[in-house]
């Protein structure tokens, strides 16, 4: 979980990420009262409680009651198609929906249609004739009732040439809710192709441990000669069926039974358990690749098993379990490629898996893919790992305007093992020079305070001043250097508030109040003993370093640059602030800064702010060309 002071709140988008749903779903849940908002934040307690409710299946009931239409909400993931024309697919989707066909059976007919076009079956004589003996092992398709008039037209569509047309239809007609609950968003071609080009050779053995309809298996099949070297597993029987037929069509000149199993690759159970054991038990692969489910909702009993099988993972995050399990399926020196949400790189919750990776494997490459999945707002990265240790190697970062490398060692040693991929070698050099100046930090040298959580803002806050009330500041009023006019007032009655630090902290002679939800460092000086709400946290630095110099540094463009490059966060956490350097400047410099801060806080002109910002660049001896780089990147 996140650092001690701030870990108790999540933004709405972070909450959406935790549950694997959209921001609007979270808003809907707030509206329905299943989550509560405090100053636009959601408490982790609330999140945990709701997770429990979901595990116990209560939310499904609530969801149905509150929003019946959501139950049948579907959409076509167009990004999954590589060709231009979608009109035939639209017709197929409309046909299935209009006739209320059973999705699994409709998929069987489409698969038969595809098998027929590939010449693997013939359906002309009124019965299905399988030309590949292994197709008989798919009895639902081999023995399909060709006289069923409601489904039969599905055999007559001319399905456009796509890698996985049946998977597209399946994806399109599955309910959004069930897709996000099981983390089932299939990966588009262009992302998967990257992996195939990188790692696979004609003789590779390949596994996708959660293969869906087989996108990765098919991509591997572009290069691998023998289909019996391709393996897949998934817990969804319909996906498994599609993947098998897809592979048979891909290798239509081979007689083979695809090594694809309905099997839970984490908890090691499933319909095909015994088949799986016969074929795969103890098998290790050259390449493991997938887009594993993110934020999968495990049952309580599965979680017990997973915590014992993967004790290094505390986050209960499905992709983290899959990374470790994927590594266990690899030969020494083998390669793993996974698609992950960008938040994996820096969110404190995923420190556990980053720590495992950085200490045990070689991170060969990280590629930024941007937003890949329709309806999923998260940006996506691809991570390429080798099963070998690699502390002296460099990680290649691609997908941005330029490619560059980062020493992996940096991530082993840095704060929370954050994979700060935005810090290229120039940035790293500038930041190293800043940190090379002898300095101290606020770690262990400040008192910290969270703003008040009232538990009921409507009840306890007033928009106007009233007898017995005093100003209370929110993040909105926190500006660089000073607080703007208060918009809310409160009667300080700590006994009734949900969460409040001891009053003596608020009443310190001097403190720095900072915006908590922010991409920018924004610190106000306060000597009015002001109260804050939880979007404005505060700190009381030890007296041995001048508070106004700390204020000036933290508000400067130079420190904003450090913040963006090192932490790339939308929340300003105590653990970030504790990493910012407070250099041992000569007295003369300290006094000069204090003097400028005094001019600013007593209503000084904007020129002084600019002068101070430039002066901070000067005292750190930043070269003009580096200053340009810094100002451009913030
Ligand atoms: C994001 S989809 C990706 C599918 C496919 N790898 C792709 O990229 O197109 C994740 C898949 O994981 C499957 N899945 C979830 N938990 C699983 C488990 N424990 N074992 C195997 N498959 C699982 C889901 O059914 C779903 O098909």
XYZ file of C-alpha atoms and ligand atoms in Angstrom:
661
model
C 0.000 0.000 0.000
C 1.029 3.590 -0.325
C 3.096 5.550 2.148
C 1.893 5.717 5.702
C 0.394 9.193 5.745
C -1.402 9.191 2.441
C -2.261 5.607 1.743
C -5.730 5.921 3.132
C -7.202 7.726 0.099
C -7.620 7.038 -3.576
C -8.698 9.299 -6.412
C -11.715 8.227 -8.457
C -9.517 7.102 -11.349
C -7.261 5.107 -9.056
C -10.328 3.474 -7.548
C -11.525 2.623 -11.066
C -8.148 1.019 -11.729
C -8.285 -0.981 -8.506
C -11.701 -2.417 -9.421
C -10.903 -2.718 -13.137
C -13.946 -0.629 -14.089
C -14.441 2.752 -15.737
C -14.455 6.091 -13.945
C -18.149 6.467 -14.728
C -18.868 3.132 -13.036
C -17.148 4.416 -9.916
C -19.220 7.623 -10.129
C -22.299 5.450 -10.450
C -21.287 3.412 -7.399
C -20.818 6.652 -5.484
C -24.259 7.803 -6.617
C -25.743 4.516 -5.450
C -24.010 4.887 -2.110
C -21.689 1.844 -2.329
C -18.658 4.133 -2.174
C -18.426 7.395 -0.282
C -16.521 10.439 -1.386
C -14.682 12.873 0.862
C -13.392 15.885 -1.063
C -13.360 13.809 -4.242
C -11.328 11.065 -2.560
C -12.309 7.588 -1.484
C -10.944 6.012 1.655
C -9.018 2.753 1.343
C -11.253 1.369 4.107
C -14.248 1.991 1.885
C -12.481 0.359 -1.076
C -11.588 -2.729 0.955
C -15.136 -3.014 2.259
C -16.582 -2.897 -1.238
C -14.033 -5.449 -2.462
C -15.306 -7.764 0.272
C -18.909 -7.154 -0.825
C -17.998 -8.004 -4.400
C -16.272 -11.178 -3.311
C -19.375 -12.192 -1.440
C -21.392 -11.535 -4.610
C -23.468 -8.772 -3.042
C -22.567 -6.084 -5.515
C -23.916 -8.095 -8.430
C -27.298 -8.103 -6.768
C -27.074 -4.412 -5.970
C -25.917 -3.636 -9.497
C -28.826 -5.470 -11.047
C -31.303 -3.662 -8.890
C -29.812 -0.225 -9.382
C -29.032 -0.352 -13.046
C -30.715 -3.035 -15.074
C -29.523 -1.612 -18.377
C -25.912 -2.006 -17.369
C -26.444 -5.741 -17.299
C -26.657 -5.967 -21.043
C -24.230 -3.207 -21.941
C -21.824 -4.367 -24.643
C -19.553 -2.697 -27.175
C -17.410 -3.799 -30.103
C -13.667 -3.443 -29.477
C -12.850 -2.122 -32.967
C -9.164 -1.880 -32.097
C -9.144 -5.692 -32.257
C -9.771 -5.649 -36.015
C -6.886 -4.922 -38.337
C -8.842 -4.655 -41.606
C -10.833 -1.598 -42.671
C -14.348 -2.985 -43.127
C -16.497 -3.657 -40.107
C -19.857 -3.807 -41.865
C -20.102 -7.635 -42.051
C -19.243 -7.813 -38.377
C -21.918 -5.266 -37.626
C -24.415 -7.443 -39.497
C -23.339 -10.561 -37.599
C -23.542 -8.802 -34.248
C -26.938 -7.353 -35.091
C -28.186 -10.777 -36.254
C -27.157 -12.502 -33.029
C -28.553 -9.729 -30.848
C -31.829 -9.342 -32.763
C -32.539 -13.077 -32.668
C -31.448 -13.329 -29.025
C -29.173 -16.236 -29.929
C -27.209 -18.081 -27.295
C -23.722 -16.605 -27.555
C -21.824 -19.861 -27.116
C -23.876 -21.666 -29.780
C -23.669 -18.703 -32.144
C -19.895 -18.807 -31.766
C -19.959 -22.544 -32.628
C -21.725 -21.722 -35.912
C -19.257 -18.956 -36.712
C -16.356 -21.295 -35.996
C -17.917 -23.849 -38.305
C -18.260 -21.173 -40.956
C -14.543 -20.362 -40.583
C -13.542 -24.040 -40.627
C -15.594 -24.494 -43.766
C -13.910 -21.550 -45.513
C -10.519 -22.970 -44.492
C -11.462 -26.332 -46.036
C -11.239 -28.165 -42.704
C -14.877 -29.273 -42.740
C -17.585 -29.535 -45.328
C -21.176 -28.767 -44.455
C -22.819 -29.120 -47.857
C -24.364 -32.544 -47.470
C -26.472 -31.570 -44.440
C -23.967 -32.940 -41.943
C -20.567 -31.753 -40.818
C -17.717 -33.781 -42.294
C -14.457 -33.178 -40.458
C -11.343 -33.398 -42.556
C -9.108 -33.172 -39.516
C -9.601 -36.075 -37.097
C -8.906 -33.909 -34.058
C -11.925 -31.742 -34.801
C -14.019 -34.647 -33.519
C -12.675 -33.786 -30.091
C -14.819 -30.647 -30.312
C -18.179 -32.468 -30.325
C -20.273 -29.302 -30.076
C -18.901 -28.202 -33.420
C -18.524 -31.616 -35.082
C -22.115 -32.611 -34.227
C -23.792 -29.250 -34.733
C -27.469 -29.376 -35.800
C -27.396 -27.901 -39.265
C -31.190 -27.741 -39.427
C -31.547 -25.145 -36.707
C -33.043 -22.303 -38.716
C -32.299 -19.589 -36.190
C -28.566 -20.237 -36.206
C -28.018 -21.601 -39.711
C -27.741 -18.140 -41.410
C -24.515 -17.663 -39.468
C -22.929 -20.181 -41.825
C -23.726 -18.009 -44.827
C -21.905 -14.825 -43.853
C -18.668 -14.200 -45.735
C -16.525 -13.394 -42.736
C -13.781 -10.823 -43.477
C -10.179 -11.995 -43.225
C -9.117 -11.168 -39.693
C -6.836 -13.007 -37.360
C -9.559 -13.787 -34.825
C -13.053 -12.988 -36.141
C -14.852 -15.272 -33.682
C -12.939 -13.727 -30.777
C -14.045 -10.298 -31.968
C -17.711 -11.328 -32.013
C -17.369 -12.961 -28.607
C -15.692 -9.862 -27.161
C -18.302 -7.600 -28.707
C -21.275 -9.438 -27.271
C -19.948 -10.166 -23.827
C -21.276 -7.870 -21.180
C -18.904 -5.100 -20.255
C -19.339 -6.020 -16.627
C -18.311 -9.636 -17.047
C -15.396 -8.646 -19.274
C -13.954 -6.222 -16.787
C -14.642 -8.530 -13.874
C -12.539 -11.271 -15.435
C -10.031 -8.851 -16.974
C -10.906 -10.152 -20.437
C -9.881 -7.545 -22.965
C -8.204 -9.285 -25.884
C -5.094 -7.687 -27.278
C -4.968 -6.025 -30.708
C -2.654 -7.365 -33.404
C -0.156 -4.545 -33.503
C 0.699 -4.920 -29.809
C 1.070 -8.684 -30.013
C 3.160 -8.547 -33.195
C 5.826 -6.592 -31.340
C 6.396 -9.541 -29.019
C 6.532 -12.110 -31.817
C 9.130 -10.147 -33.768
C 11.248 -9.723 -30.680
C 11.533 -13.171 -29.202
C 10.131 -16.022 -31.220
C 12.069 -18.273 -33.573
C 10.862 -21.142 -35.756
C 11.688 -23.728 -33.093
C 10.577 -21.815 -29.954
C 8.254 -23.370 -27.440
C 5.588 -20.863 -26.489
C 2.968 -20.446 -23.747
C 0.192 -17.943 -23.119
C -1.041 -18.859 -19.609
C -4.319 -16.930 -20.058
C -4.720 -17.067 -23.800
C -8.294 -15.852 -24.320
C -9.219 -16.504 -27.953
C -5.554 -16.998 -28.782
C -4.212 -13.687 -30.086
C -0.739 -14.365 -28.767
C -0.819 -18.008 -29.869
C -1.696 -16.949 -33.409
C 1.008 -14.344 -33.461
C 3.557 -16.910 -32.293
C 2.149 -19.150 -35.021
C 3.360 -16.660 -37.651
C 6.879 -17.835 -36.853
C 6.781 -21.182 -35.023
C 6.831 -24.064 -37.513
C 5.412 -26.887 -35.411
C 2.020 -26.096 -33.808
C 2.644 -28.679 -31.106
C 5.158 -26.176 -29.647
C 2.361 -23.708 -28.920
C 0.511 -23.917 -25.578
C -2.327 -21.959 -24.044
C -4.633 -22.029 -21.046
C -7.679 -20.072 -20.026
C -10.465 -20.458 -17.506
C -13.120 -19.450 -20.020
C -14.330 -22.512 -21.990
C -15.715 -20.444 -24.878
C -12.400 -18.618 -25.284
C -10.552 -21.949 -25.176
C -12.794 -23.350 -27.897
C -12.208 -20.314 -30.130
C -8.455 -20.444 -29.524
C -8.292 -24.120 -30.493
C -10.179 -23.631 -33.762
C -8.177 -20.489 -34.543
C -4.971 -22.488 -34.222
C -6.295 -25.388 -36.297
C -7.167 -22.952 -39.065
C -3.811 -21.225 -38.794
C -2.043 -24.583 -39.215
C -4.623 -26.098 -41.506
C -2.118 -28.393 -43.221
C -1.174 -30.089 -39.952
C -3.105 -32.867 -38.207
C -2.699 -31.947 -34.557
C -4.612 -31.485 -31.343
C -3.965 -27.932 -30.097
C -2.301 -27.784 -26.684
C -4.899 -25.420 -25.319
C -6.551 -26.201 -22.019
C -9.440 -24.981 -19.955
C -7.340 -24.601 -16.875
C -6.664 -22.044 -14.165
C -2.967 -21.365 -14.450
C -2.755 -19.776 -11.008
C -4.723 -22.090 -8.769
C -4.003 -25.098 -11.007
C -7.449 -26.527 -11.435
C -9.974 -26.732 -14.260
C -11.968 -28.931 -16.607
C -8.844 -30.005 -18.512
C -6.772 -30.634 -15.405
C -5.828 -34.217 -16.184
C -5.164 -33.503 -19.884
C -3.039 -30.575 -18.816
C -0.998 -32.671 -16.411
C -0.398 -35.340 -19.059
C 0.856 -32.847 -21.624
C 2.418 -30.017 -19.675
C 3.359 -31.055 -16.175
C 6.890 -29.835 -15.513
C 7.256 -28.425 -19.007
C 9.308 -25.236 -19.365
C 9.042 -22.842 -22.303
C 11.332 -20.565 -24.319
C 8.787 -17.760 -24.404
C 5.805 -16.889 -22.207
C 3.690 -13.977 -23.359
C 0.278 -12.594 -22.556
C -1.965 -9.798 -21.591
C -2.882 -11.138 -18.147
C -6.053 -10.026 -16.377
C -5.651 -6.841 -14.336
C -7.582 -6.349 -11.125
C -9.240 -9.782 -11.321
C -11.746 -10.404 -8.516
C -10.596 -13.633 -6.855
C -12.747 -15.684 -4.533
C -11.808 -15.748 -0.871
C -10.579 -19.333 -1.048
C -8.479 -18.629 -4.149
C -6.927 -15.664 -2.367
C -5.929 -17.855 0.556
C -4.203 -20.243 -1.823
C -2.579 -17.447 -3.840
C -1.212 -15.714 -0.728
C 0.420 -18.952 0.302
C 1.737 -19.816 -3.197
C 2.980 -16.285 -3.871
C 3.968 -14.894 -0.465
C 5.970 -12.072 -2.058
C 2.772 -10.498 -3.450
C 0.777 -8.428 -0.945
C -1.284 -6.402 -3.390
C -3.547 -9.352 -4.394
C -3.144 -8.061 -7.943
C -3.769 -10.693 -10.611
C -1.113 -9.500 -13.046
C 1.524 -9.780 -10.313
C 0.605 -13.425 -9.658
C 0.722 -14.059 -13.405
C 4.195 -12.535 -13.758
C 5.637 -14.836 -11.102
C 3.762 -17.860 -12.377
C 4.843 -16.982 -15.961
C 8.461 -16.862 -14.839
C 8.045 -20.289 -13.229
C 6.952 -21.666 -16.618
C 10.120 -20.337 -18.328
C 13.413 -22.088 -19.034
C 16.496 -20.365 -17.654
C 17.362 -17.573 -20.093
C 13.794 -17.674 -21.509
C 11.810 -14.537 -22.333
C 8.537 -13.180 -20.957
C 6.459 -10.438 -22.536
C 3.433 -9.035 -20.709
C 1.012 -6.205 -21.355
C 0.415 -4.198 -18.183
C -1.217 -0.957 -17.081
C 1.218 1.946 -16.895
C 0.468 2.303 -13.185
C 2.475 -0.885 -12.646
C 5.608 1.241 -13.141
C 5.190 3.611 -10.243
C 2.163 2.986 -8.004
C 3.329 2.080 -4.497
C 0.826 -0.800 -4.365
C 2.858 -2.674 -7.016
C 6.204 -2.254 -5.348
C 6.046 -5.947 -4.392
C 6.196 -7.236 -7.960
C 8.658 -4.557 -9.130
C 10.963 -5.616 -6.324
C 10.780 -9.272 -7.380
C 11.477 -8.341 -11.018
C 14.306 -5.914 -10.470
C 16.189 -8.255 -8.158
C 15.762 -11.506 -10.081
C 15.347 -10.838 -13.780
C 16.689 -8.757 -16.612
C 14.275 -6.081 -17.819
C 15.290 -5.989 -21.441
C 12.781 -3.477 -22.725
C 9.717 -1.450 -21.784
C 7.499 -0.116 -24.569
C 4.856 2.534 -24.103
C 1.759 1.677 -26.136
C -0.527 4.467 -24.881
C -4.260 3.765 -24.664
C -4.938 0.449 -26.387
C -8.339 -0.843 -25.252
C -11.615 0.882 -26.061
C -13.522 1.558 -22.843
C -10.401 1.149 -20.678
C -8.888 4.528 -20.018
C -5.554 3.253 -18.667
C -2.371 3.657 -20.685
C -0.597 0.428 -21.430
C 3.030 -0.699 -21.454
C 4.717 -3.868 -22.669
C 7.454 -5.306 -20.486
C 10.091 -7.708 -21.866
C 11.864 -9.779 -19.234
C 14.600 -12.393 -19.449
C 14.898 -15.148 -16.876
C 18.423 -14.246 -15.784
C 19.762 -11.741 -13.300
C 21.074 -8.538 -14.765
C 22.146 -5.868 -12.412
C 24.674 -4.345 -14.740
C 22.485 -4.242 -17.802
C 20.499 -1.446 -19.376
C 16.757 -1.358 -19.972
C 15.684 -0.095 -23.395
C 12.735 2.325 -23.281
C 10.729 2.633 -26.507
C 7.382 3.885 -27.707
C 7.998 7.580 -27.032
C 9.498 10.098 -29.451
C 12.976 8.746 -28.785
C 14.350 5.454 -27.490
C 16.920 5.449 -24.714
C 18.367 3.181 -22.064
C 18.269 3.205 -18.273
C 20.561 1.160 -16.011
C 18.406 -1.461 -14.304
C 20.452 -0.991 -11.138
C 18.861 2.437 -10.696
C 15.496 0.796 -10.108
C 16.835 -1.674 -7.598
C 18.243 1.130 -5.489
C 15.627 3.832 -5.833
C 12.586 4.836 -3.833
C 9.864 2.137 -3.842
C 11.620 0.460 -6.802
C 9.781 2.897 -9.047
C 10.468 2.205 -12.727
C 10.906 5.868 -13.623
C 11.001 5.316 -17.374
C 10.535 9.007 -18.109
C 13.983 9.743 -16.722
C 16.356 9.421 -19.674
C 20.142 9.603 -19.385
C 20.249 13.416 -19.705
C 17.650 13.760 -16.939
C 19.490 11.224 -14.827
C 22.706 13.255 -15.209
C 20.998 16.535 -14.246
C 19.317 14.932 -11.243
C 22.540 13.258 -10.155
C 24.292 16.650 -10.195
C 21.534 18.137 -8.041
C 21.741 15.287 -5.521
C 25.557 15.387 -5.525
C 25.406 18.707 -3.657
C 25.707 17.898 0.072
C 22.187 17.988 1.422
C 19.774 16.780 4.002
C 16.076 15.876 3.532
C 12.887 16.045 5.592
C 13.061 12.334 6.384
C 12.868 12.049 10.169
C 13.074 15.830 10.402
C 9.486 16.957 10.154
C 6.097 16.363 11.714
C 3.384 15.434 9.241
C -0.344 16.037 9.283
C -3.330 15.030 7.180
C -6.198 17.442 6.719
C -9.448 16.748 8.532
C -11.874 14.096 7.270
C -15.161 15.318 8.695
C -17.216 12.288 7.668
C -20.015 14.647 6.591
C -18.949 17.873 4.909
C -22.522 19.003 4.358
C -23.150 18.895 8.059
C -19.896 20.329 9.389
C -18.811 22.902 6.795
C -20.270 26.302 6.136
C -19.774 28.519 3.060
C -19.917 31.635 5.202
C -18.343 32.682 8.446
C -20.517 31.891 11.508
C -20.132 32.383 15.212
C -17.620 29.844 16.625
C -16.413 28.848 13.158
C -12.956 29.408 11.623
C -11.547 29.089 8.088
C -10.641 25.623 6.879
C -8.546 25.333 3.731
C -8.910 22.776 0.957
C -6.428 21.914 -1.829
C -8.098 24.591 -3.996
C -6.889 27.422 -1.802
C -3.344 26.127 -1.562
C -1.279 28.293 -3.928
C 2.462 28.549 -4.379
C 3.780 30.460 -1.342
C 0.492 31.559 0.277
C -3.082 30.448 0.859
C -5.822 32.206 -1.085
C -9.038 33.392 0.597
C -10.863 30.594 2.462
C -14.103 29.257 0.929
C -15.181 27.077 3.817
C -15.559 27.483 7.558
C -15.714 24.898 10.294
C -16.340 24.632 14.003
C -13.313 22.718 15.311
C -14.965 19.789 17.100
C -12.447 16.958 16.710
C -14.568 14.551 18.754
C -17.196 14.326 15.990
C -14.860 14.202 12.968
C -14.031 10.912 11.282
C -10.304 11.574 11.193
C -8.283 14.421 12.612
C -4.691 14.898 13.781
C -3.960 16.391 17.175
C -4.857 20.061 17.319
C -1.345 21.080 18.389
C -0.086 20.176 14.909
C -2.535 22.518 13.205
C -1.650 25.204 15.713
C 2.136 25.089 15.100
C 3.699 28.559 14.759
C 4.743 27.864 11.188
C 3.871 25.098 8.777
C 3.844 24.281 5.069
C 0.502 23.248 3.628
C 0.573 21.318 0.353
C -1.832 20.136 -2.294
C -2.216 16.385 -2.052
C -3.935 15.533 -5.346
C -1.729 17.294 -7.818
C 0.768 16.744 -10.618
C 2.541 19.856 -9.356
C 4.308 20.658 -6.132
C 2.313 23.460 -4.539
C 3.262 24.591 -1.044
C 1.792 27.481 0.983
C 3.396 29.042 4.017
C 1.079 29.310 7.012
C 1.677 31.079 10.295
C -2.008 31.563 11.111
C -2.469 28.129 12.748
C -4.976 27.302 10.006
C -7.046 24.126 9.717
C -7.121 22.099 6.500
C -9.332 19.438 4.963
C -7.859 16.251 3.580
C -7.098 17.579 0.105
C -4.530 19.825 1.837
C -1.955 18.069 3.986
C 0.806 19.797 5.892
C 4.232 19.438 7.438
C 6.105 21.151 10.219
C 9.818 21.028 9.402
C 12.514 20.837 12.092
C 13.888 24.242 12.887
C 17.457 23.506 11.777
C 16.712 24.273 8.119
C 14.877 27.519 7.291
C 11.224 26.784 6.517
C 11.035 29.564 3.949
C 13.985 28.134 2.021
C 12.259 24.744 2.010
C 9.131 26.513 0.722
C 11.086 28.283 -2.047
C 12.850 25.122 -3.188
C 9.711 22.963 -3.221
C 7.789 25.565 -5.246
C 10.579 26.041 -7.799
C 10.603 24.855 -11.409
C 13.741 22.869 -10.643
C 11.992 20.798 -7.948
C 8.915 20.416 -10.110
C 11.231 18.801 -12.651
C 12.648 16.437 -10.002
C 9.097 15.553 -8.949
C 7.879 14.782 -12.484
C 10.940 12.837 -13.482
C 11.375 10.810 -10.334
C 7.838 10.174 -9.203
C 5.511 10.879 -12.185
C 2.612 10.919 -9.760
C -0.730 12.655 -9.581
C -0.525 12.633 -5.800
C 2.049 14.448 -3.732
C 2.977 11.904 -1.087
C 4.979 12.305 2.064
C 7.403 9.718 0.732
C 8.008 11.919 -2.346
C 8.590 15.041 -0.265
C 10.978 13.175 2.008
C 13.158 12.464 -1.030
C 13.595 16.111 -2.047
C 17.051 17.533 -1.260
C 17.647 20.445 1.114
C 21.205 21.523 0.221
C 23.711 22.914 2.691
C 23.811 26.375 1.125
C 25.966 29.141 2.679
C 24.181 31.425 5.150
C 24.277 34.271 2.645
C 22.304 32.228 0.104
C 19.762 31.087 2.687
C 19.159 34.678 3.820
C 18.760 35.894 0.258
C 16.125 33.225 -0.441
C 14.284 34.008 2.783
C 14.261 37.639 1.876
C 12.712 36.959 -1.527
C 10.105 34.645 0.025
C 9.176 37.433 2.469
C 8.646 39.787 -0.440
C 6.401 37.222 -2.178
C 4.312 36.315 0.869
C 3.768 39.964 1.727
C 2.143 40.515 -1.646
C 5.353 40.823 -3.701
C 5.194 41.078 -7.447
C 5.398 38.210 -9.918
C 8.885 39.401 -10.918
C 10.199 38.337 -7.513
C 8.794 34.824 -8.028
C 10.588 34.634 -11.379
C 13.778 36.084 -9.891
C 13.685 33.487 -7.108
C 13.030 30.665 -9.590
C 16.072 31.740 -11.658
C 18.197 32.190 -8.544
C 17.484 28.567 -7.563
C 18.738 27.377 -10.959
C 21.879 29.490 -10.403
C 22.727 28.199 -6.944
C 22.479 24.621 -8.229
C 24.864 25.575 -11.067
C 22.446 24.368 -13.728
C 23.849 24.991 -17.220
C 21.677 27.200 -19.475
C 21.110 24.318 -21.939
C 20.031 22.044 -19.067
C 17.746 24.766 -17.742
C 16.079 24.795 -21.143
C 15.589 20.997 -21.014
C 14.103 21.333 -17.534
C 11.714 24.160 -18.347
C 10.509 22.336 -21.453
C 9.709 19.163 -19.573
C 7.612 20.598 -16.736
C -6.949 -9.670 -20.884
S -7.523 -11.242 -21.404
C -6.248 -11.617 -22.515
C -6.458 -12.740 -23.391
C -5.331 -12.962 -24.401
N -4.092 -13.305 -23.712
C -5.121 -11.734 -25.260
O -4.183 -10.992 -24.978
O -5.875 -11.487 -26.205
C -7.226 -12.180 -19.973
C -7.678 -13.612 -20.042
O -7.302 -14.240 -18.826
C -8.232 -15.248 -18.532
N -8.011 -15.632 -17.130
C -8.350 -14.966 -16.007
N -7.897 -15.631 -14.925
C -7.265 -16.744 -15.358
C -6.589 -17.823 -14.716
N -6.493 -17.848 -13.393
N -6.041 -18.784 -15.465
C -6.128 -18.739 -16.829
N -6.772 -17.748 -17.487
C -7.319 -16.763 -16.772
C -9.566 -14.591 -18.875
O -10.567 -15.543 -19.099
C -9.171 -13.830 -20.148
O -9.425 -14.586 -21.300
